[in-house]
GROMACS .gro file of C-alpha atoms in nm:
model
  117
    1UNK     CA    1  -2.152   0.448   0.744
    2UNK     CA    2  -1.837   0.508   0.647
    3UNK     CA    3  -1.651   0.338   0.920
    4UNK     CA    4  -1.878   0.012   0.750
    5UNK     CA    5  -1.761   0.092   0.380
    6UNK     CA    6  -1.387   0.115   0.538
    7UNK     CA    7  -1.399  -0.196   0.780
    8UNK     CA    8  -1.552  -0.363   0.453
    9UNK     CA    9  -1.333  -0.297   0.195
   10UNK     CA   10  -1.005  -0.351   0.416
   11UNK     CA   11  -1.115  -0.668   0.513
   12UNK     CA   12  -1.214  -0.747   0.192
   13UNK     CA   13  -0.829  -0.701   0.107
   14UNK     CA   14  -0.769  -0.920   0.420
   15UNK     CA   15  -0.903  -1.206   0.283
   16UNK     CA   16  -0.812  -1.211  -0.040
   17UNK     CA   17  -0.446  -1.211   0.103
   18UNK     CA   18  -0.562  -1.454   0.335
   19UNK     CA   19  -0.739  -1.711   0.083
   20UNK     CA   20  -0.395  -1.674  -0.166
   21UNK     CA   21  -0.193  -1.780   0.127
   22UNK     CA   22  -0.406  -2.057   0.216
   23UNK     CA   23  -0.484  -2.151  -0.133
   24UNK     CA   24  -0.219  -2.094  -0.358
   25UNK     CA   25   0.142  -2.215  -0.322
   26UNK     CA   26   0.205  -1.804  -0.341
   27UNK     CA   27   0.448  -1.664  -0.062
   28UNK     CA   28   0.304  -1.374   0.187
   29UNK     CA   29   0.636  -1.134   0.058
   30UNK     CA   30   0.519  -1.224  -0.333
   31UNK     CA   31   0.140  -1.105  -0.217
   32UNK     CA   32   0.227  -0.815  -0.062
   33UNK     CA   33   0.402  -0.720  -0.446
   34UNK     CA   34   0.128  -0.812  -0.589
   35UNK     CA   35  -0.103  -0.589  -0.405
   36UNK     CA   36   0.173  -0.237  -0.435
   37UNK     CA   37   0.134  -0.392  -0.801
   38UNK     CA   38  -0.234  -0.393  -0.852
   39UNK     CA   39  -0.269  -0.045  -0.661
   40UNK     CA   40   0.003   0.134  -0.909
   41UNK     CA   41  -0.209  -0.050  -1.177
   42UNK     CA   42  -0.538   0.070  -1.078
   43UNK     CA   43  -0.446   0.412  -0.973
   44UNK     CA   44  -0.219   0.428  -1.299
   45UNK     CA   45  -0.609   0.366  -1.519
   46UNK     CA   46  -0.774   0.608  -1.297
   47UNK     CA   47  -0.987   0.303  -1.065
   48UNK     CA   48  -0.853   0.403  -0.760
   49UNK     CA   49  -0.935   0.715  -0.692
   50UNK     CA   50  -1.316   0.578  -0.701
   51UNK     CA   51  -1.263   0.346  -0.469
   52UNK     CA   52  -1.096   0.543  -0.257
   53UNK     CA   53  -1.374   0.819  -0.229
   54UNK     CA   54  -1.591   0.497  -0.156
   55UNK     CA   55  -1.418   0.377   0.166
   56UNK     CA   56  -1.166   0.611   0.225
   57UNK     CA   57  -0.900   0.458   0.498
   58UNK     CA   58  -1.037   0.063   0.379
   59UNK     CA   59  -0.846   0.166   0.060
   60UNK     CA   60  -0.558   0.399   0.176
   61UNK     CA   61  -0.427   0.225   0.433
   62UNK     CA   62  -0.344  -0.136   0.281
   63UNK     CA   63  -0.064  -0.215   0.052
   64UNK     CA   64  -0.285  -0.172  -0.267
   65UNK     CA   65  -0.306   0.208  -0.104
   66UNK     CA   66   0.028   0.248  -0.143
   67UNK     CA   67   0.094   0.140  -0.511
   68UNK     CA   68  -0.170   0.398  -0.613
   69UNK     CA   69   0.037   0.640  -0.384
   70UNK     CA   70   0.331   0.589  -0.597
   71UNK     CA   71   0.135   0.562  -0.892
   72UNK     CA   72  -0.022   0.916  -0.863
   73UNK     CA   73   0.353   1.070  -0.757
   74UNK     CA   74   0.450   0.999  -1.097
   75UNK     CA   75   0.160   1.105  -1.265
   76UNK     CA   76   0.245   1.465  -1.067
   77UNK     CA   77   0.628   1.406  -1.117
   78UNK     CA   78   0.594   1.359  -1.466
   79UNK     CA   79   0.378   1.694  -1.497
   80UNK     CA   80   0.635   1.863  -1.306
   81UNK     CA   81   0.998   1.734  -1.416
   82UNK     CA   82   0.909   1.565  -1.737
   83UNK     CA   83   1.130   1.237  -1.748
   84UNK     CA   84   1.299   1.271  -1.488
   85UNK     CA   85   0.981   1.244  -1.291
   86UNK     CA   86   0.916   0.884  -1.376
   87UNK     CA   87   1.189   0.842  -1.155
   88UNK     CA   88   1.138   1.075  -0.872
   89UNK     CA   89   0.754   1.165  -0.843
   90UNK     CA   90   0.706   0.810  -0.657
   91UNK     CA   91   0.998   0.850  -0.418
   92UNK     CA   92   0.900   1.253  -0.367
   93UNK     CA   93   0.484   1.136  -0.286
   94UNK     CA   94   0.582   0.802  -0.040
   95UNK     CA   95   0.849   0.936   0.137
   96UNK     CA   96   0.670   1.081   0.417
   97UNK     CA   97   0.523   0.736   0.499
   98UNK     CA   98   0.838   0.546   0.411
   99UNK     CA   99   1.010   0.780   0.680
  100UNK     CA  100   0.755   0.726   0.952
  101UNK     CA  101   0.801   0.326   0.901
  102UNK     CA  102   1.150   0.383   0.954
  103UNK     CA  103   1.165   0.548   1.243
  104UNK     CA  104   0.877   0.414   1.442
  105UNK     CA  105   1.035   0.045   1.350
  106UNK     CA  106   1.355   0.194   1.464
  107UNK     CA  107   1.192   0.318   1.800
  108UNK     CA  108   1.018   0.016   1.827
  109UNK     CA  109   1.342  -0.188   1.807
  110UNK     CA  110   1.503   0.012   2.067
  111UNK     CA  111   1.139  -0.043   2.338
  112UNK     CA  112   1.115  -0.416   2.280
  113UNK     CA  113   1.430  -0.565   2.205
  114UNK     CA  114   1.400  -0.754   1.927
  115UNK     CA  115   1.623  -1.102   1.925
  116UNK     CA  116   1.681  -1.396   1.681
  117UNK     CA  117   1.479  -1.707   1.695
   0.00000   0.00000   0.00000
């Protein structure tokens, strides 16, 4: 059941991006804000986390995912650090998964040689 409430909930994201592209005049890198957007937002009132429990990796793993990811680093940065934690709480709870982009992009660059069109 919870593979369901995942596949469901991710692909509900999926076509909500997918409708706004079609649909709206909106441009896929503008979507993609507006989703970290609406996660930091959500996570930020507390929603989040709800949905979350609900479908677990349907909610983690998309964009929206990883607003509330930075949302909830400042929440922890700001307990921490005080100010200074607005700025570094976000940065400090994403940069595992930032640093895993980078590198497998960067090994994947180096296995399929990318070229211009």
């Amino acid at each position: 059941m919870d593979y369901l409430k995942a596949f469901l909930v991710g692909g509900l994201f999926c076509v909500i991006g997918q409708l706004l592209i079609d649909k709206t005049k909106l441009t896929p890198a503008r979507i993609l804000v507006s989703y970290v957007v609406i996660g930091v937002i959500l996570g930020a009132v507390g929603l989040y986390p709800k949905l979350v429990d609900f479908a677990g990796a349907g909610a983690t793993v998309p964009l929206t995912g990883f607003g509330n990811l930075l949302a909830k680093g400042v929440k922890e940065g700001v307990q921490e650090k005080g100010f200074l934690g607005i700025f570094t709480g976000g940065l400090t709870a994403a940069a595992g998964g930032v640093g895993a982009a980078i590198l497998f992009g960067w090994l994947a660059g180096l296995i399929f040689k990318p070229k211009d069109k």
